[in-house]
Tab-separated table of N, CA and C in Angstrom:
chain	number	residue	atom	x	y	z
A	1	UNK	N	-52.113	105.660	39.065
A	1	UNK	CA	-52.642	106.878	38.082
A	1	UNK	C	-53.631	107.227	37.518
A	2	UNK	N	-54.618	108.478	38.061
A	2	UNK	CA	-55.770	107.327	37.274
A	2	UNK	C	-54.895	108.483	35.424
A	3	UNK	N	-53.703	109.366	35.950
A	3	UNK	CA	-53.908	109.684	33.445
A	3	UNK	C	-52.435	108.987	33.443
A	4	UNK	N	-52.683	107.627	34.058
A	4	UNK	CA	-51.035	107.588	33.506
A	4	UNK	C	-50.925	107.451	31.637
A	5	UNK	N	-52.227	107.504	30.676
A	5	UNK	CA	-51.692	107.586	29.139
A	5	UNK	C	-51.584	108.815	28.838
A	6	UNK	N	-51.838	109.827	29.115
A	6	UNK	CA	-52.180	111.343	29.231
A	6	UNK	C	-50.625	111.980	29.038
A	7	UNK	N	-49.838	110.953	30.056
A	7	UNK	CA	-48.736	111.788	30.141
A	7	UNK	C	-47.757	112.426	28.200
A	8	UNK	N	-47.309	113.707	28.205
A	8	UNK	CA	-46.820	114.057	27.580
A	8	UNK	C	-47.839	114.820	25.976
A	9	UNK	N	-48.577	114.660	26.657
A	9	UNK	CA	-49.753	115.126	25.674
A	9	UNK	C	-49.356	116.381	25.614
A	10	UNK	N	-50.102	117.122	24.254
A	10	UNK	CA	-49.529	118.239	23.695
A	10	UNK	C	-50.828	119.412	24.134
A	11	UNK	N	-50.505	120.714	24.452
A	11	UNK	CA	-51.009	121.822	25.180
A	11	UNK	C	-52.525	121.552	24.019
A	12	UNK	N	-53.549	121.773	23.946
A	12	UNK	CA	-54.164	122.283	22.532
A	12	UNK	C	-55.557	122.840	23.022
A	13	UNK	N	-56.572	123.447	21.388
A	13	UNK	CA	-57.724	123.288	22.966
A	13	UNK	C	-59.073	122.665	23.555
A	14	UNK	N	-58.374	122.236	24.642
A	14	UNK	CA	-59.420	121.463	25.037
A	14	UNK	C	-61.150	121.769	25.123
A	15	UNK	N	-61.934	122.603	24.888
A	15	UNK	CA	-62.799	123.245	24.587
A	15	UNK	C	-63.328	122.026	22.985
A	16	UNK	N	-62.398	122.303	22.103
A	16	UNK	CA	-62.977	121.437	20.348
A	16	UNK	C	-62.865	120.511	21.087
A	17	UNK	N	-61.812	119.984	21.340
A	17	UNK	CA	-61.146	118.164	21.167
A	17	UNK	C	-62.740	117.321	22.076
A	18	UNK	N	-62.558	118.010	23.654
A	18	UNK	CA	-64.331	117.994	24.262
A	18	UNK	C	-65.940	117.823	23.716
A	19	UNK	N	-66.151	118.723	22.557
A	19	UNK	CA	-66.960	119.326	22.052
A	19	UNK	C	-67.426	118.240	20.413
A	20	UNK	N	-66.372	117.881	20.433
A	20	UNK	CA	-66.338	117.085	19.122
A	20	UNK	C	-66.701	115.501	19.186
A	21	UNK	N	-68.186	115.174	18.335
A	21	UNK	CA	-68.792	114.078	18.668
A	21	UNK	C	-67.743	112.903	18.320
A	22	UNK	N	-66.571	113.023	17.597
A	22	UNK	CA	-66.140	111.411	17.688
A	22	UNK	C	-64.847	111.915	18.870
A	23	UNK	N	-64.535	112.645	19.212
A	23	UNK	CA	-63.821	112.960	20.376
A	23	UNK	C	-64.440	112.023	22.062
A	24	UNK	N	-65.778	111.912	21.823
A	24	UNK	CA	-66.453	111.817	23.498
A	24	UNK	C	-65.959	110.588	23.506
A	25	UNK	N	-65.912	109.516	22.745
A	25	UNK	CA	-65.523	108.102	22.937
A	25	UNK	C	-64.637	107.981	23.211
A	26	UNK	N	-63.755	108.941	23.296
A	26	UNK	CA	-62.095	108.754	23.247
A	26	UNK	C	-61.435	108.631	24.561
A	27	UNK	N	-61.399	107.597	25.670
A	27	UNK	CA	-60.890	108.021	26.887
A	27	UNK	C	-59.775	108.211	27.024
A	28	UNK	N	-58.816	108.168	26.527
A	28	UNK	CA	-57.300	109.041	26.031
A	28	UNK	C	-58.169	110.133	26.283
A	29	UNK	N	-58.109	111.066	25.418
A	29	UNK	CA	-58.235	112.338	25.420
A	29	UNK	C	-59.454	113.199	26.295
A	30	UNK	N	-60.365	112.059	26.650
A	30	UNK	CA	-61.706	112.675	27.641
A	30	UNK	C	-60.697	112.988	28.749
A	31	UNK	N	-59.996	112.201	29.565
A	31	UNK	CA	-58.413	111.872	30.400
A	31	UNK	C	-57.542	112.882	30.485
A	32	UNK	N	-57.247	113.528	29.036
A	32	UNK	CA	-56.600	114.593	29.111
A	32	UNK	C	-57.484	115.929	29.102
A	33	UNK	N	-58.402	115.767	28.353
A	33	UNK	CA	-58.949	116.900	28.861
A	33	UNK	C	-59.601	117.390	30.289
A	34	UNK	N	-59.629	116.240	31.252
A	34	UNK	CA	-59.600	116.817	32.448
A	34	UNK	C	-58.303	116.654	33.574
A	35	UNK	N	-57.622	116.434	33.131
A	35	UNK	CA	-56.022	117.280	33.342
A	35	UNK	C	-55.683	118.256	32.940
A	36	UNK	N	-56.557	118.884	32.098
A	36	UNK	CA	-55.994	120.543	31.184
A	36	UNK	C	-56.815	121.330	32.560
A	37	UNK	N	-58.106	120.615	32.728
A	37	UNK	CA	-59.454	120.825	33.783
A	37	UNK	C	-58.673	121.183	35.139
A	38	UNK	N	-58.435	120.148	35.361
A	38	UNK	CA	-57.149	119.788	36.903
A	38	UNK	C	-56.254	121.335	36.793
A	39	UNK	N	-55.360	121.544	35.468
A	39	UNK	CA	-54.546	122.361	36.162
A	39	UNK	C	-55.157	123.956	35.309
A	40	UNK	N	-56.142	123.920	35.160
A	40	UNK	CA	-56.481	125.457	34.877
A	40	UNK	C	-57.286	126.011	36.471
A	41	UNK	N	-57.976	124.786	36.956
A	41	UNK	CA	-58.866	124.757	38.349
A	41	UNK	C	-58.093	125.441	39.786
A	42	UNK	N	-56.093	124.662	39.363
A	42	UNK	CA	-55.721	124.934	40.594
A	42	UNK	C	-54.788	126.110	39.976
A	43	UNK	N	-54.157	126.598	38.920
A	43	UNK	CA	-53.613	127.690	38.719
A	43	UNK	C	-54.743	129.320	38.559
A	44	UNK	N	-56.047	128.963	38.492
A	44	UNK	CA	-56.842	130.158	38.724
A	44	UNK	C	-57.436	130.025	39.971
A	45	UNK	N	-57.225	128.714	40.724
A	45	UNK	CA	-58.575	128.338	41.657
A	45	UNK	C	-59.860	129.317	41.563
A	46	UNK	N	-60.555	128.210	40.336
A	46	UNK	CA	-61.767	128.632	39.904
A	46	UNK	C	-61.702	126.614	39.977
A	47	UNK	N	-63.373	126.687	40.166
A	47	UNK	CA	-63.944	125.784	40.509
A	47	UNK	C	-63.649	125.006	38.820
A	48	UNK	N	-63.728	123.639	39.115
A	48	UNK	CA	-63.205	122.936	37.790
A	48	UNK	C	-64.996	123.015	37.514
A	49	UNK	N	-64.845	123.183	35.580
A	49	UNK	CA	-65.861	122.400	34.876
A	49	UNK	C	-66.369	120.476	34.871
A	50	UNK	N	-67.705	120.655	34.974
A	50	UNK	CA	-67.551	118.584	35.406
A	50	UNK	C	-67.696	118.249	34.068
A	51	UNK	N	-68.066	118.777	33.268
A	51	UNK	CA	-68.574	117.728	31.351
A	51	UNK	C	-67.635	116.934	31.882
A	52	UNK	N	-65.853	117.127	31.853
A	52	UNK	CA	-65.117	116.276	31.348
A	52	UNK	C	-64.918	114.425	32.058
A	53	UNK	N	-65.055	115.220	33.223
A	53	UNK	CA	-64.956	114.314	34.528
A	53	UNK	C	-65.831	113.067	34.323
A	54	UNK	N	-67.242	114.242	33.913
A	54	UNK	CA	-68.796	113.163	33.896
A	54	UNK	C	-68.375	112.103	33.083
A	55	UNK	N	-68.190	112.933	31.924
A	55	UNK	CA	-67.297	111.977	30.518
A	55	UNK	C	-66.785	110.779	30.906
A	56	UNK	N	-65.477	110.991	31.183
A	56	UNK	CA	-65.159	109.973	31.538
A	56	UNK	C	-65.868	109.177	32.297
A	57	UNK	N	-66.629	109.426	33.509
A	57	UNK	CA	-66.839	108.329	34.629
A	57	UNK	C	-68.389	107.667	33.884
A	58	UNK	N	-68.549	108.338	32.527
A	58	UNK	CA	-69.421	107.552	31.684
A	58	UNK	C	-69.326	106.586	30.635
A	59	UNK	N	-67.830	106.903	30.562
A	59	UNK	CA	-67.045	106.022	29.940
A	59	UNK	C	-66.656	104.761	31.298
A	60	UNK	N	-66.423	105.041	32.097
A	60	UNK	CA	-65.746	104.191	32.742
A	60	UNK	C	-66.605	103.104	32.959
A	61	UNK	N	-68.015	103.408	33.050
A	61	UNK	CA	-69.299	103.195	33.603
A	61	UNK	C	-69.518	101.973	32.702
A	62	UNK	N	-69.295	101.969	31.246
A	62	UNK	CA	-69.477	101.344	29.987
A	62	UNK	C	-67.999	100.322	30.037
A	63	UNK	N	-67.380	100.590	30.194
A	63	UNK	CA	-66.132	99.681	30.397
A	63	UNK	C	-65.748	99.154	32.172
A	64	UNK	N	-67.221	99.125	32.815
A	64	UNK	CA	-67.532	98.429	33.758
A	64	UNK	C	-66.408	98.233	34.843
A	65	UNK	N	-65.650	99.838	35.057
A	65	UNK	CA	-64.508	99.916	35.136
A	65	UNK	C	-65.214	101.017	36.925
A	66	UNK	N	-65.472	100.297	37.772
A	66	UNK	CA	-66.235	100.844	38.666
A	66	UNK	C	-65.637	101.862	39.896
A	67	UNK	N	-63.561	101.039	39.380
A	67	UNK	CA	-63.827	101.511	40.559
A	67	UNK	C	-62.771	102.850	40.103
A	68	UNK	N	-62.517	102.777	39.743
A	68	UNK	CA	-61.730	104.319	38.603
A	68	UNK	C	-63.190	104.938	38.160
A	69	UNK	N	-64.245	105.018	38.035
A	69	UNK	CA	-65.631	105.783	38.012
A	69	UNK	C	-65.170	106.465	39.089
A	70	UNK	N	-65.052	105.753	40.639
A	70	UNK	CA	-65.288	106.755	41.549
A	70	UNK	C	-64.342	107.294	41.738
A	71	UNK	N	-63.017	106.818	41.505
A	71	UNK	CA	-62.047	107.593	41.658
A	71	UNK	C	-61.879	108.659	40.826
A	72	UNK	N	-62.479	108.660	39.641
A	72	UNK	CA	-62.580	109.982	38.707
A	72	UNK	C	-63.206	111.164	39.614
A	73	UNK	N	-64.538	110.500	40.400
A	73	UNK	CA	-65.398	111.575	40.972
A	73	UNK	C	-64.996	111.852	42.804
A	74	UNK	N	-64.214	111.040	43.034
A	74	UNK	CA	-63.949	111.219	44.274
A	74	UNK	C	-62.752	112.477	44.097
A	75	UNK	N	-61.613	111.944	42.585
A	75	UNK	CA	-60.703	113.585	41.929
A	75	UNK	C	-61.411	114.433	41.712
A	76	UNK	N	-62.839	114.299	41.593
A	76	UNK	CA	-63.463	115.508	41.446
A	76	UNK	C	-64.066	116.158	42.481
A	77	UNK	N	-64.534	115.825	43.243
A	77	UNK	CA	-65.059	116.322	44.917
A	77	UNK	C	-63.620	117.199	45.206
A	78	UNK	N	-62.686	117.098	44.806
A	78	UNK	CA	-61.239	116.766	45.906
A	78	UNK	C	-61.258	118.257	45.467
A	79	UNK	N	-61.177	118.366	44.096
A	79	UNK	CA	-60.967	119.377	43.408
A	79	UNK	C	-62.117	120.333	43.901
A	80	UNK	N	-62.877	120.420	43.858
A	80	UNK	CA	-64.261	121.386	44.462
A	80	UNK	C	-63.747	121.614	45.360
A	81	UNK	N	-63.341	120.807	46.834
A	81	UNK	CA	-62.820	121.576	48.175
A	81	UNK	C	-62.008	122.029	48.372
A	82	UNK	N	-61.198	121.919	47.418
A	82	UNK	CA	-59.229	122.553	47.110
A	82	UNK	C	-59.664	123.686	47.172
A	83	UNK	N	-60.008	123.838	45.778
A	83	UNK	CA	-60.916	125.398	45.485
A	83	UNK	C	-61.711	126.228	46.561
A	84	UNK	N	-62.453	125.608	47.189
A	84	UNK	CA	-63.720	126.642	48.082
A	84	UNK	C	-62.539	126.927	49.164
A	85	UNK	N	-61.985	125.760	49.841
A	85	UNK	CA	-60.889	126.526	50.969
A	85	UNK	C	-59.931	127.373	50.573
A	86	UNK	N	-59.760	127.331	49.287
A	86	UNK	CA	-58.316	129.013	48.853
A	86	UNK	C	-59.121	129.500	48.968
A	87	UNK	N	-60.123	129.415	47.621
A	87	UNK	CA	-61.085	130.396	47.763
A	87	UNK	C	-61.935	131.316	48.874
A	88	UNK	N	-62.368	130.569	49.849
A	88	UNK	CA	-63.100	131.046	51.276
A	88	UNK	C	-62.014	131.935	52.412
A	89	UNK	N	-60.680	131.150	52.606
A	89	UNK	CA	-59.369	131.556	53.297
A	89	UNK	C	-58.736	133.209	52.593
A	90	UNK	N	-58.626	132.732	51.562
A	90	UNK	CA	-58.609	134.570	50.512
A	90	UNK	C	-59.462	135.282	50.892
A	91	UNK	N	-60.704	135.176	50.515
A	91	UNK	CA	-61.799	136.564	50.254
A	91	UNK	C	-62.692	136.244	50.548
A	92	UNK	N	-62.695	135.072	51.986
A	92	UNK	CA	-63.941	134.597	53.269
A	92	UNK	C	-65.113	134.260	52.441
A	93	UNK	N	-66.213	133.978	53.771
A	93	UNK	CA	-66.604	132.887	53.566
A	93	UNK	C	-67.795	133.744	53.010
A	94	UNK	N	-68.891	133.614	51.537
A	94	UNK	CA	-69.413	133.900	50.560
A	94	UNK	C	-70.456	133.085	50.515
A	95	UNK	N	-72.384	132.869	50.525
A	95	UNK	CA	-73.108	131.968	50.678
A	95	UNK	C	-73.170	131.528	48.746
A	96	UNK	N	-72.907	132.426	48.612
A	96	UNK	CA	-72.804	132.387	46.501
A	96	UNK	C	-71.450	130.889	46.346
A	97	UNK	N	-70.560	130.786	47.159
A	97	UNK	CA	-69.578	130.206	46.707
A	97	UNK	C	-69.971	129.272	47.425
A	98	UNK	N	-70.412	128.573	48.146
A	98	UNK	CA	-71.181	127.726	48.788
A	98	UNK	C	-71.897	126.887	47.840
A	99	UNK	N	-73.052	127.934	48.110
A	99	UNK	CA	-74.077	126.999	47.293
A	99	UNK	C	-73.391	126.726	45.590
A	100	UNK	N	-72.937	126.992	44.899
A	100	UNK	CA	-71.876	126.618	44.063
A	100	UNK	C	-71.224	124.629	43.899
A	101	UNK	N	-70.067	125.339	44.911
A	101	UNK	CA	-69.627	123.987	45.571
A	101	UNK	C	-70.674	122.837	45.661
A	102	UNK	N	-71.592	123.249	46.616
A	102	UNK	CA	-72.893	121.952	46.985
A	102	UNK	C	-73.514	122.289	45.969
A	103	UNK	N	-73.990	122.479	45.086
A	103	UNK	CA	-74.605	122.180	43.504
A	103	UNK	C	-73.278	121.644	43.021
A	104	UNK	N	-71.930	121.428	42.323
A	104	UNK	CA	-70.879	121.009	41.403
A	104	UNK	C	-70.749	119.543	42.537
A	105	UNK	N	-70.518	119.109	43.822
A	105	UNK	CA	-70.587	118.264	44.478
A	105	UNK	C	-71.264	117.335	44.349
A	106	UNK	N	-73.059	118.373	44.070
A	106	UNK	CA	-74.150	117.100	44.249
A	106	UNK	C	-74.413	116.745	42.869
A	107	UNK	N	-74.314	116.716	41.812
A	107	UNK	CA	-74.536	116.633	40.673
A	107	UNK	C	-73.349	114.855	40.582
A	108	UNK	N	-72.876	115.136	40.825
A	108	UNK	CA	-71.966	113.426	40.896
A	108	UNK	C	-72.541	112.847	42.016
A	109	UNK	N	-72.979	113.350	43.134
A	109	UNK	CA	-73.647	111.922	44.518
A	109	UNK	C	-74.686	111.058	43.458
A	110	UNK	N	-75.460	110.794	42.885
A	110	UNK	CA	-76.023	109.378	42.157
A	110	UNK	C	-75.228	109.224	41.612
A	111	UNK	N	-74.259	109.552	40.686
A	111	UNK	CA	-73.527	108.358	39.882
A	111	UNK	C	-72.657	107.917	40.818
A	112	UNK	N	-71.498	108.239	42.162
A	112	UNK	CA	-71.197	107.743	42.793
A	112	UNK	C	-71.428	106.569	43.898
A	113	UNK	N	-73.368	107.186	44.312
A	113	UNK	CA	-73.336	105.659	44.377
A	113	UNK	C	-74.179	104.902	43.932
A	114	UNK	N	-74.126	104.883	42.495
A	114	UNK	CA	-74.440	103.989	41.729
A	114	UNK	C	-73.139	103.481	41.623
A	115	UNK	N	-72.099	103.841	41.576
A	115	UNK	CA	-71.120	102.945	40.690
A	115	UNK	C	-70.229	102.275	42.055
A	116	UNK	N	-70.921	102.876	43.046
A	116	UNK	CA	-70.724	102.450	44.772
A	116	UNK	C	-70.692	100.596	44.510
A	117	UNK	N	-72.510	101.192	44.488
A	117	UNK	CA	-73.542	99.628	44.598
A	117	UNK	C	-73.180	98.372	43.269
A	118	UNK	N	-72.650	99.595	41.923
A	118	UNK	CA	-72.335	98.224	41.256
A	118	UNK	C	-70.493	97.799	41.842
A	119	UNK	N	-70.132	98.528	42.060
A	119	UNK	CA	-68.707	98.012	42.572
A	119	UNK	C	-69.045	96.726	43.882
A	120	UNK	N	-69.926	96.745	44.445
A	120	UNK	CA	-69.695	96.203	45.844
A	120	UNK	C	-70.685	94.968	45.500
A	121	UNK	N	-71.237	94.777	44.420
A	121	UNK	CA	-72.172	93.584	44.146
A	121	UNK	C	-71.243	92.863	42.927
A	122	UNK	N	-70.008	93.334	42.031
A	122	UNK	CA	-68.933	92.718	41.557
A	122	UNK	C	-68.519	91.708	41.713
């Protein structure tokens, strides 16, 4: 499970948490931020903001935990795909939606490829 250590975390203002310099290096808090972003994305059917996911991926890279880094990127991509399909089904295809979907996923492509390379060479 990607978020084992965030079970039972109470609701907070995650913007304040993720923007706080001392919290940016706390993997548990950043995972909780990702979890909150997932819940918001699924309930409101909006693309998840990539900030928390990128920060978690960076922290996992520092720990040389490449498999989990790949997992967080794949999770983000799945969320984007899910929102894209739901909004497309509900509202019809829009070029702006497609462009936003592609840009969000492309933002993680280089990181994903590098983590895959590091995992393979490990």
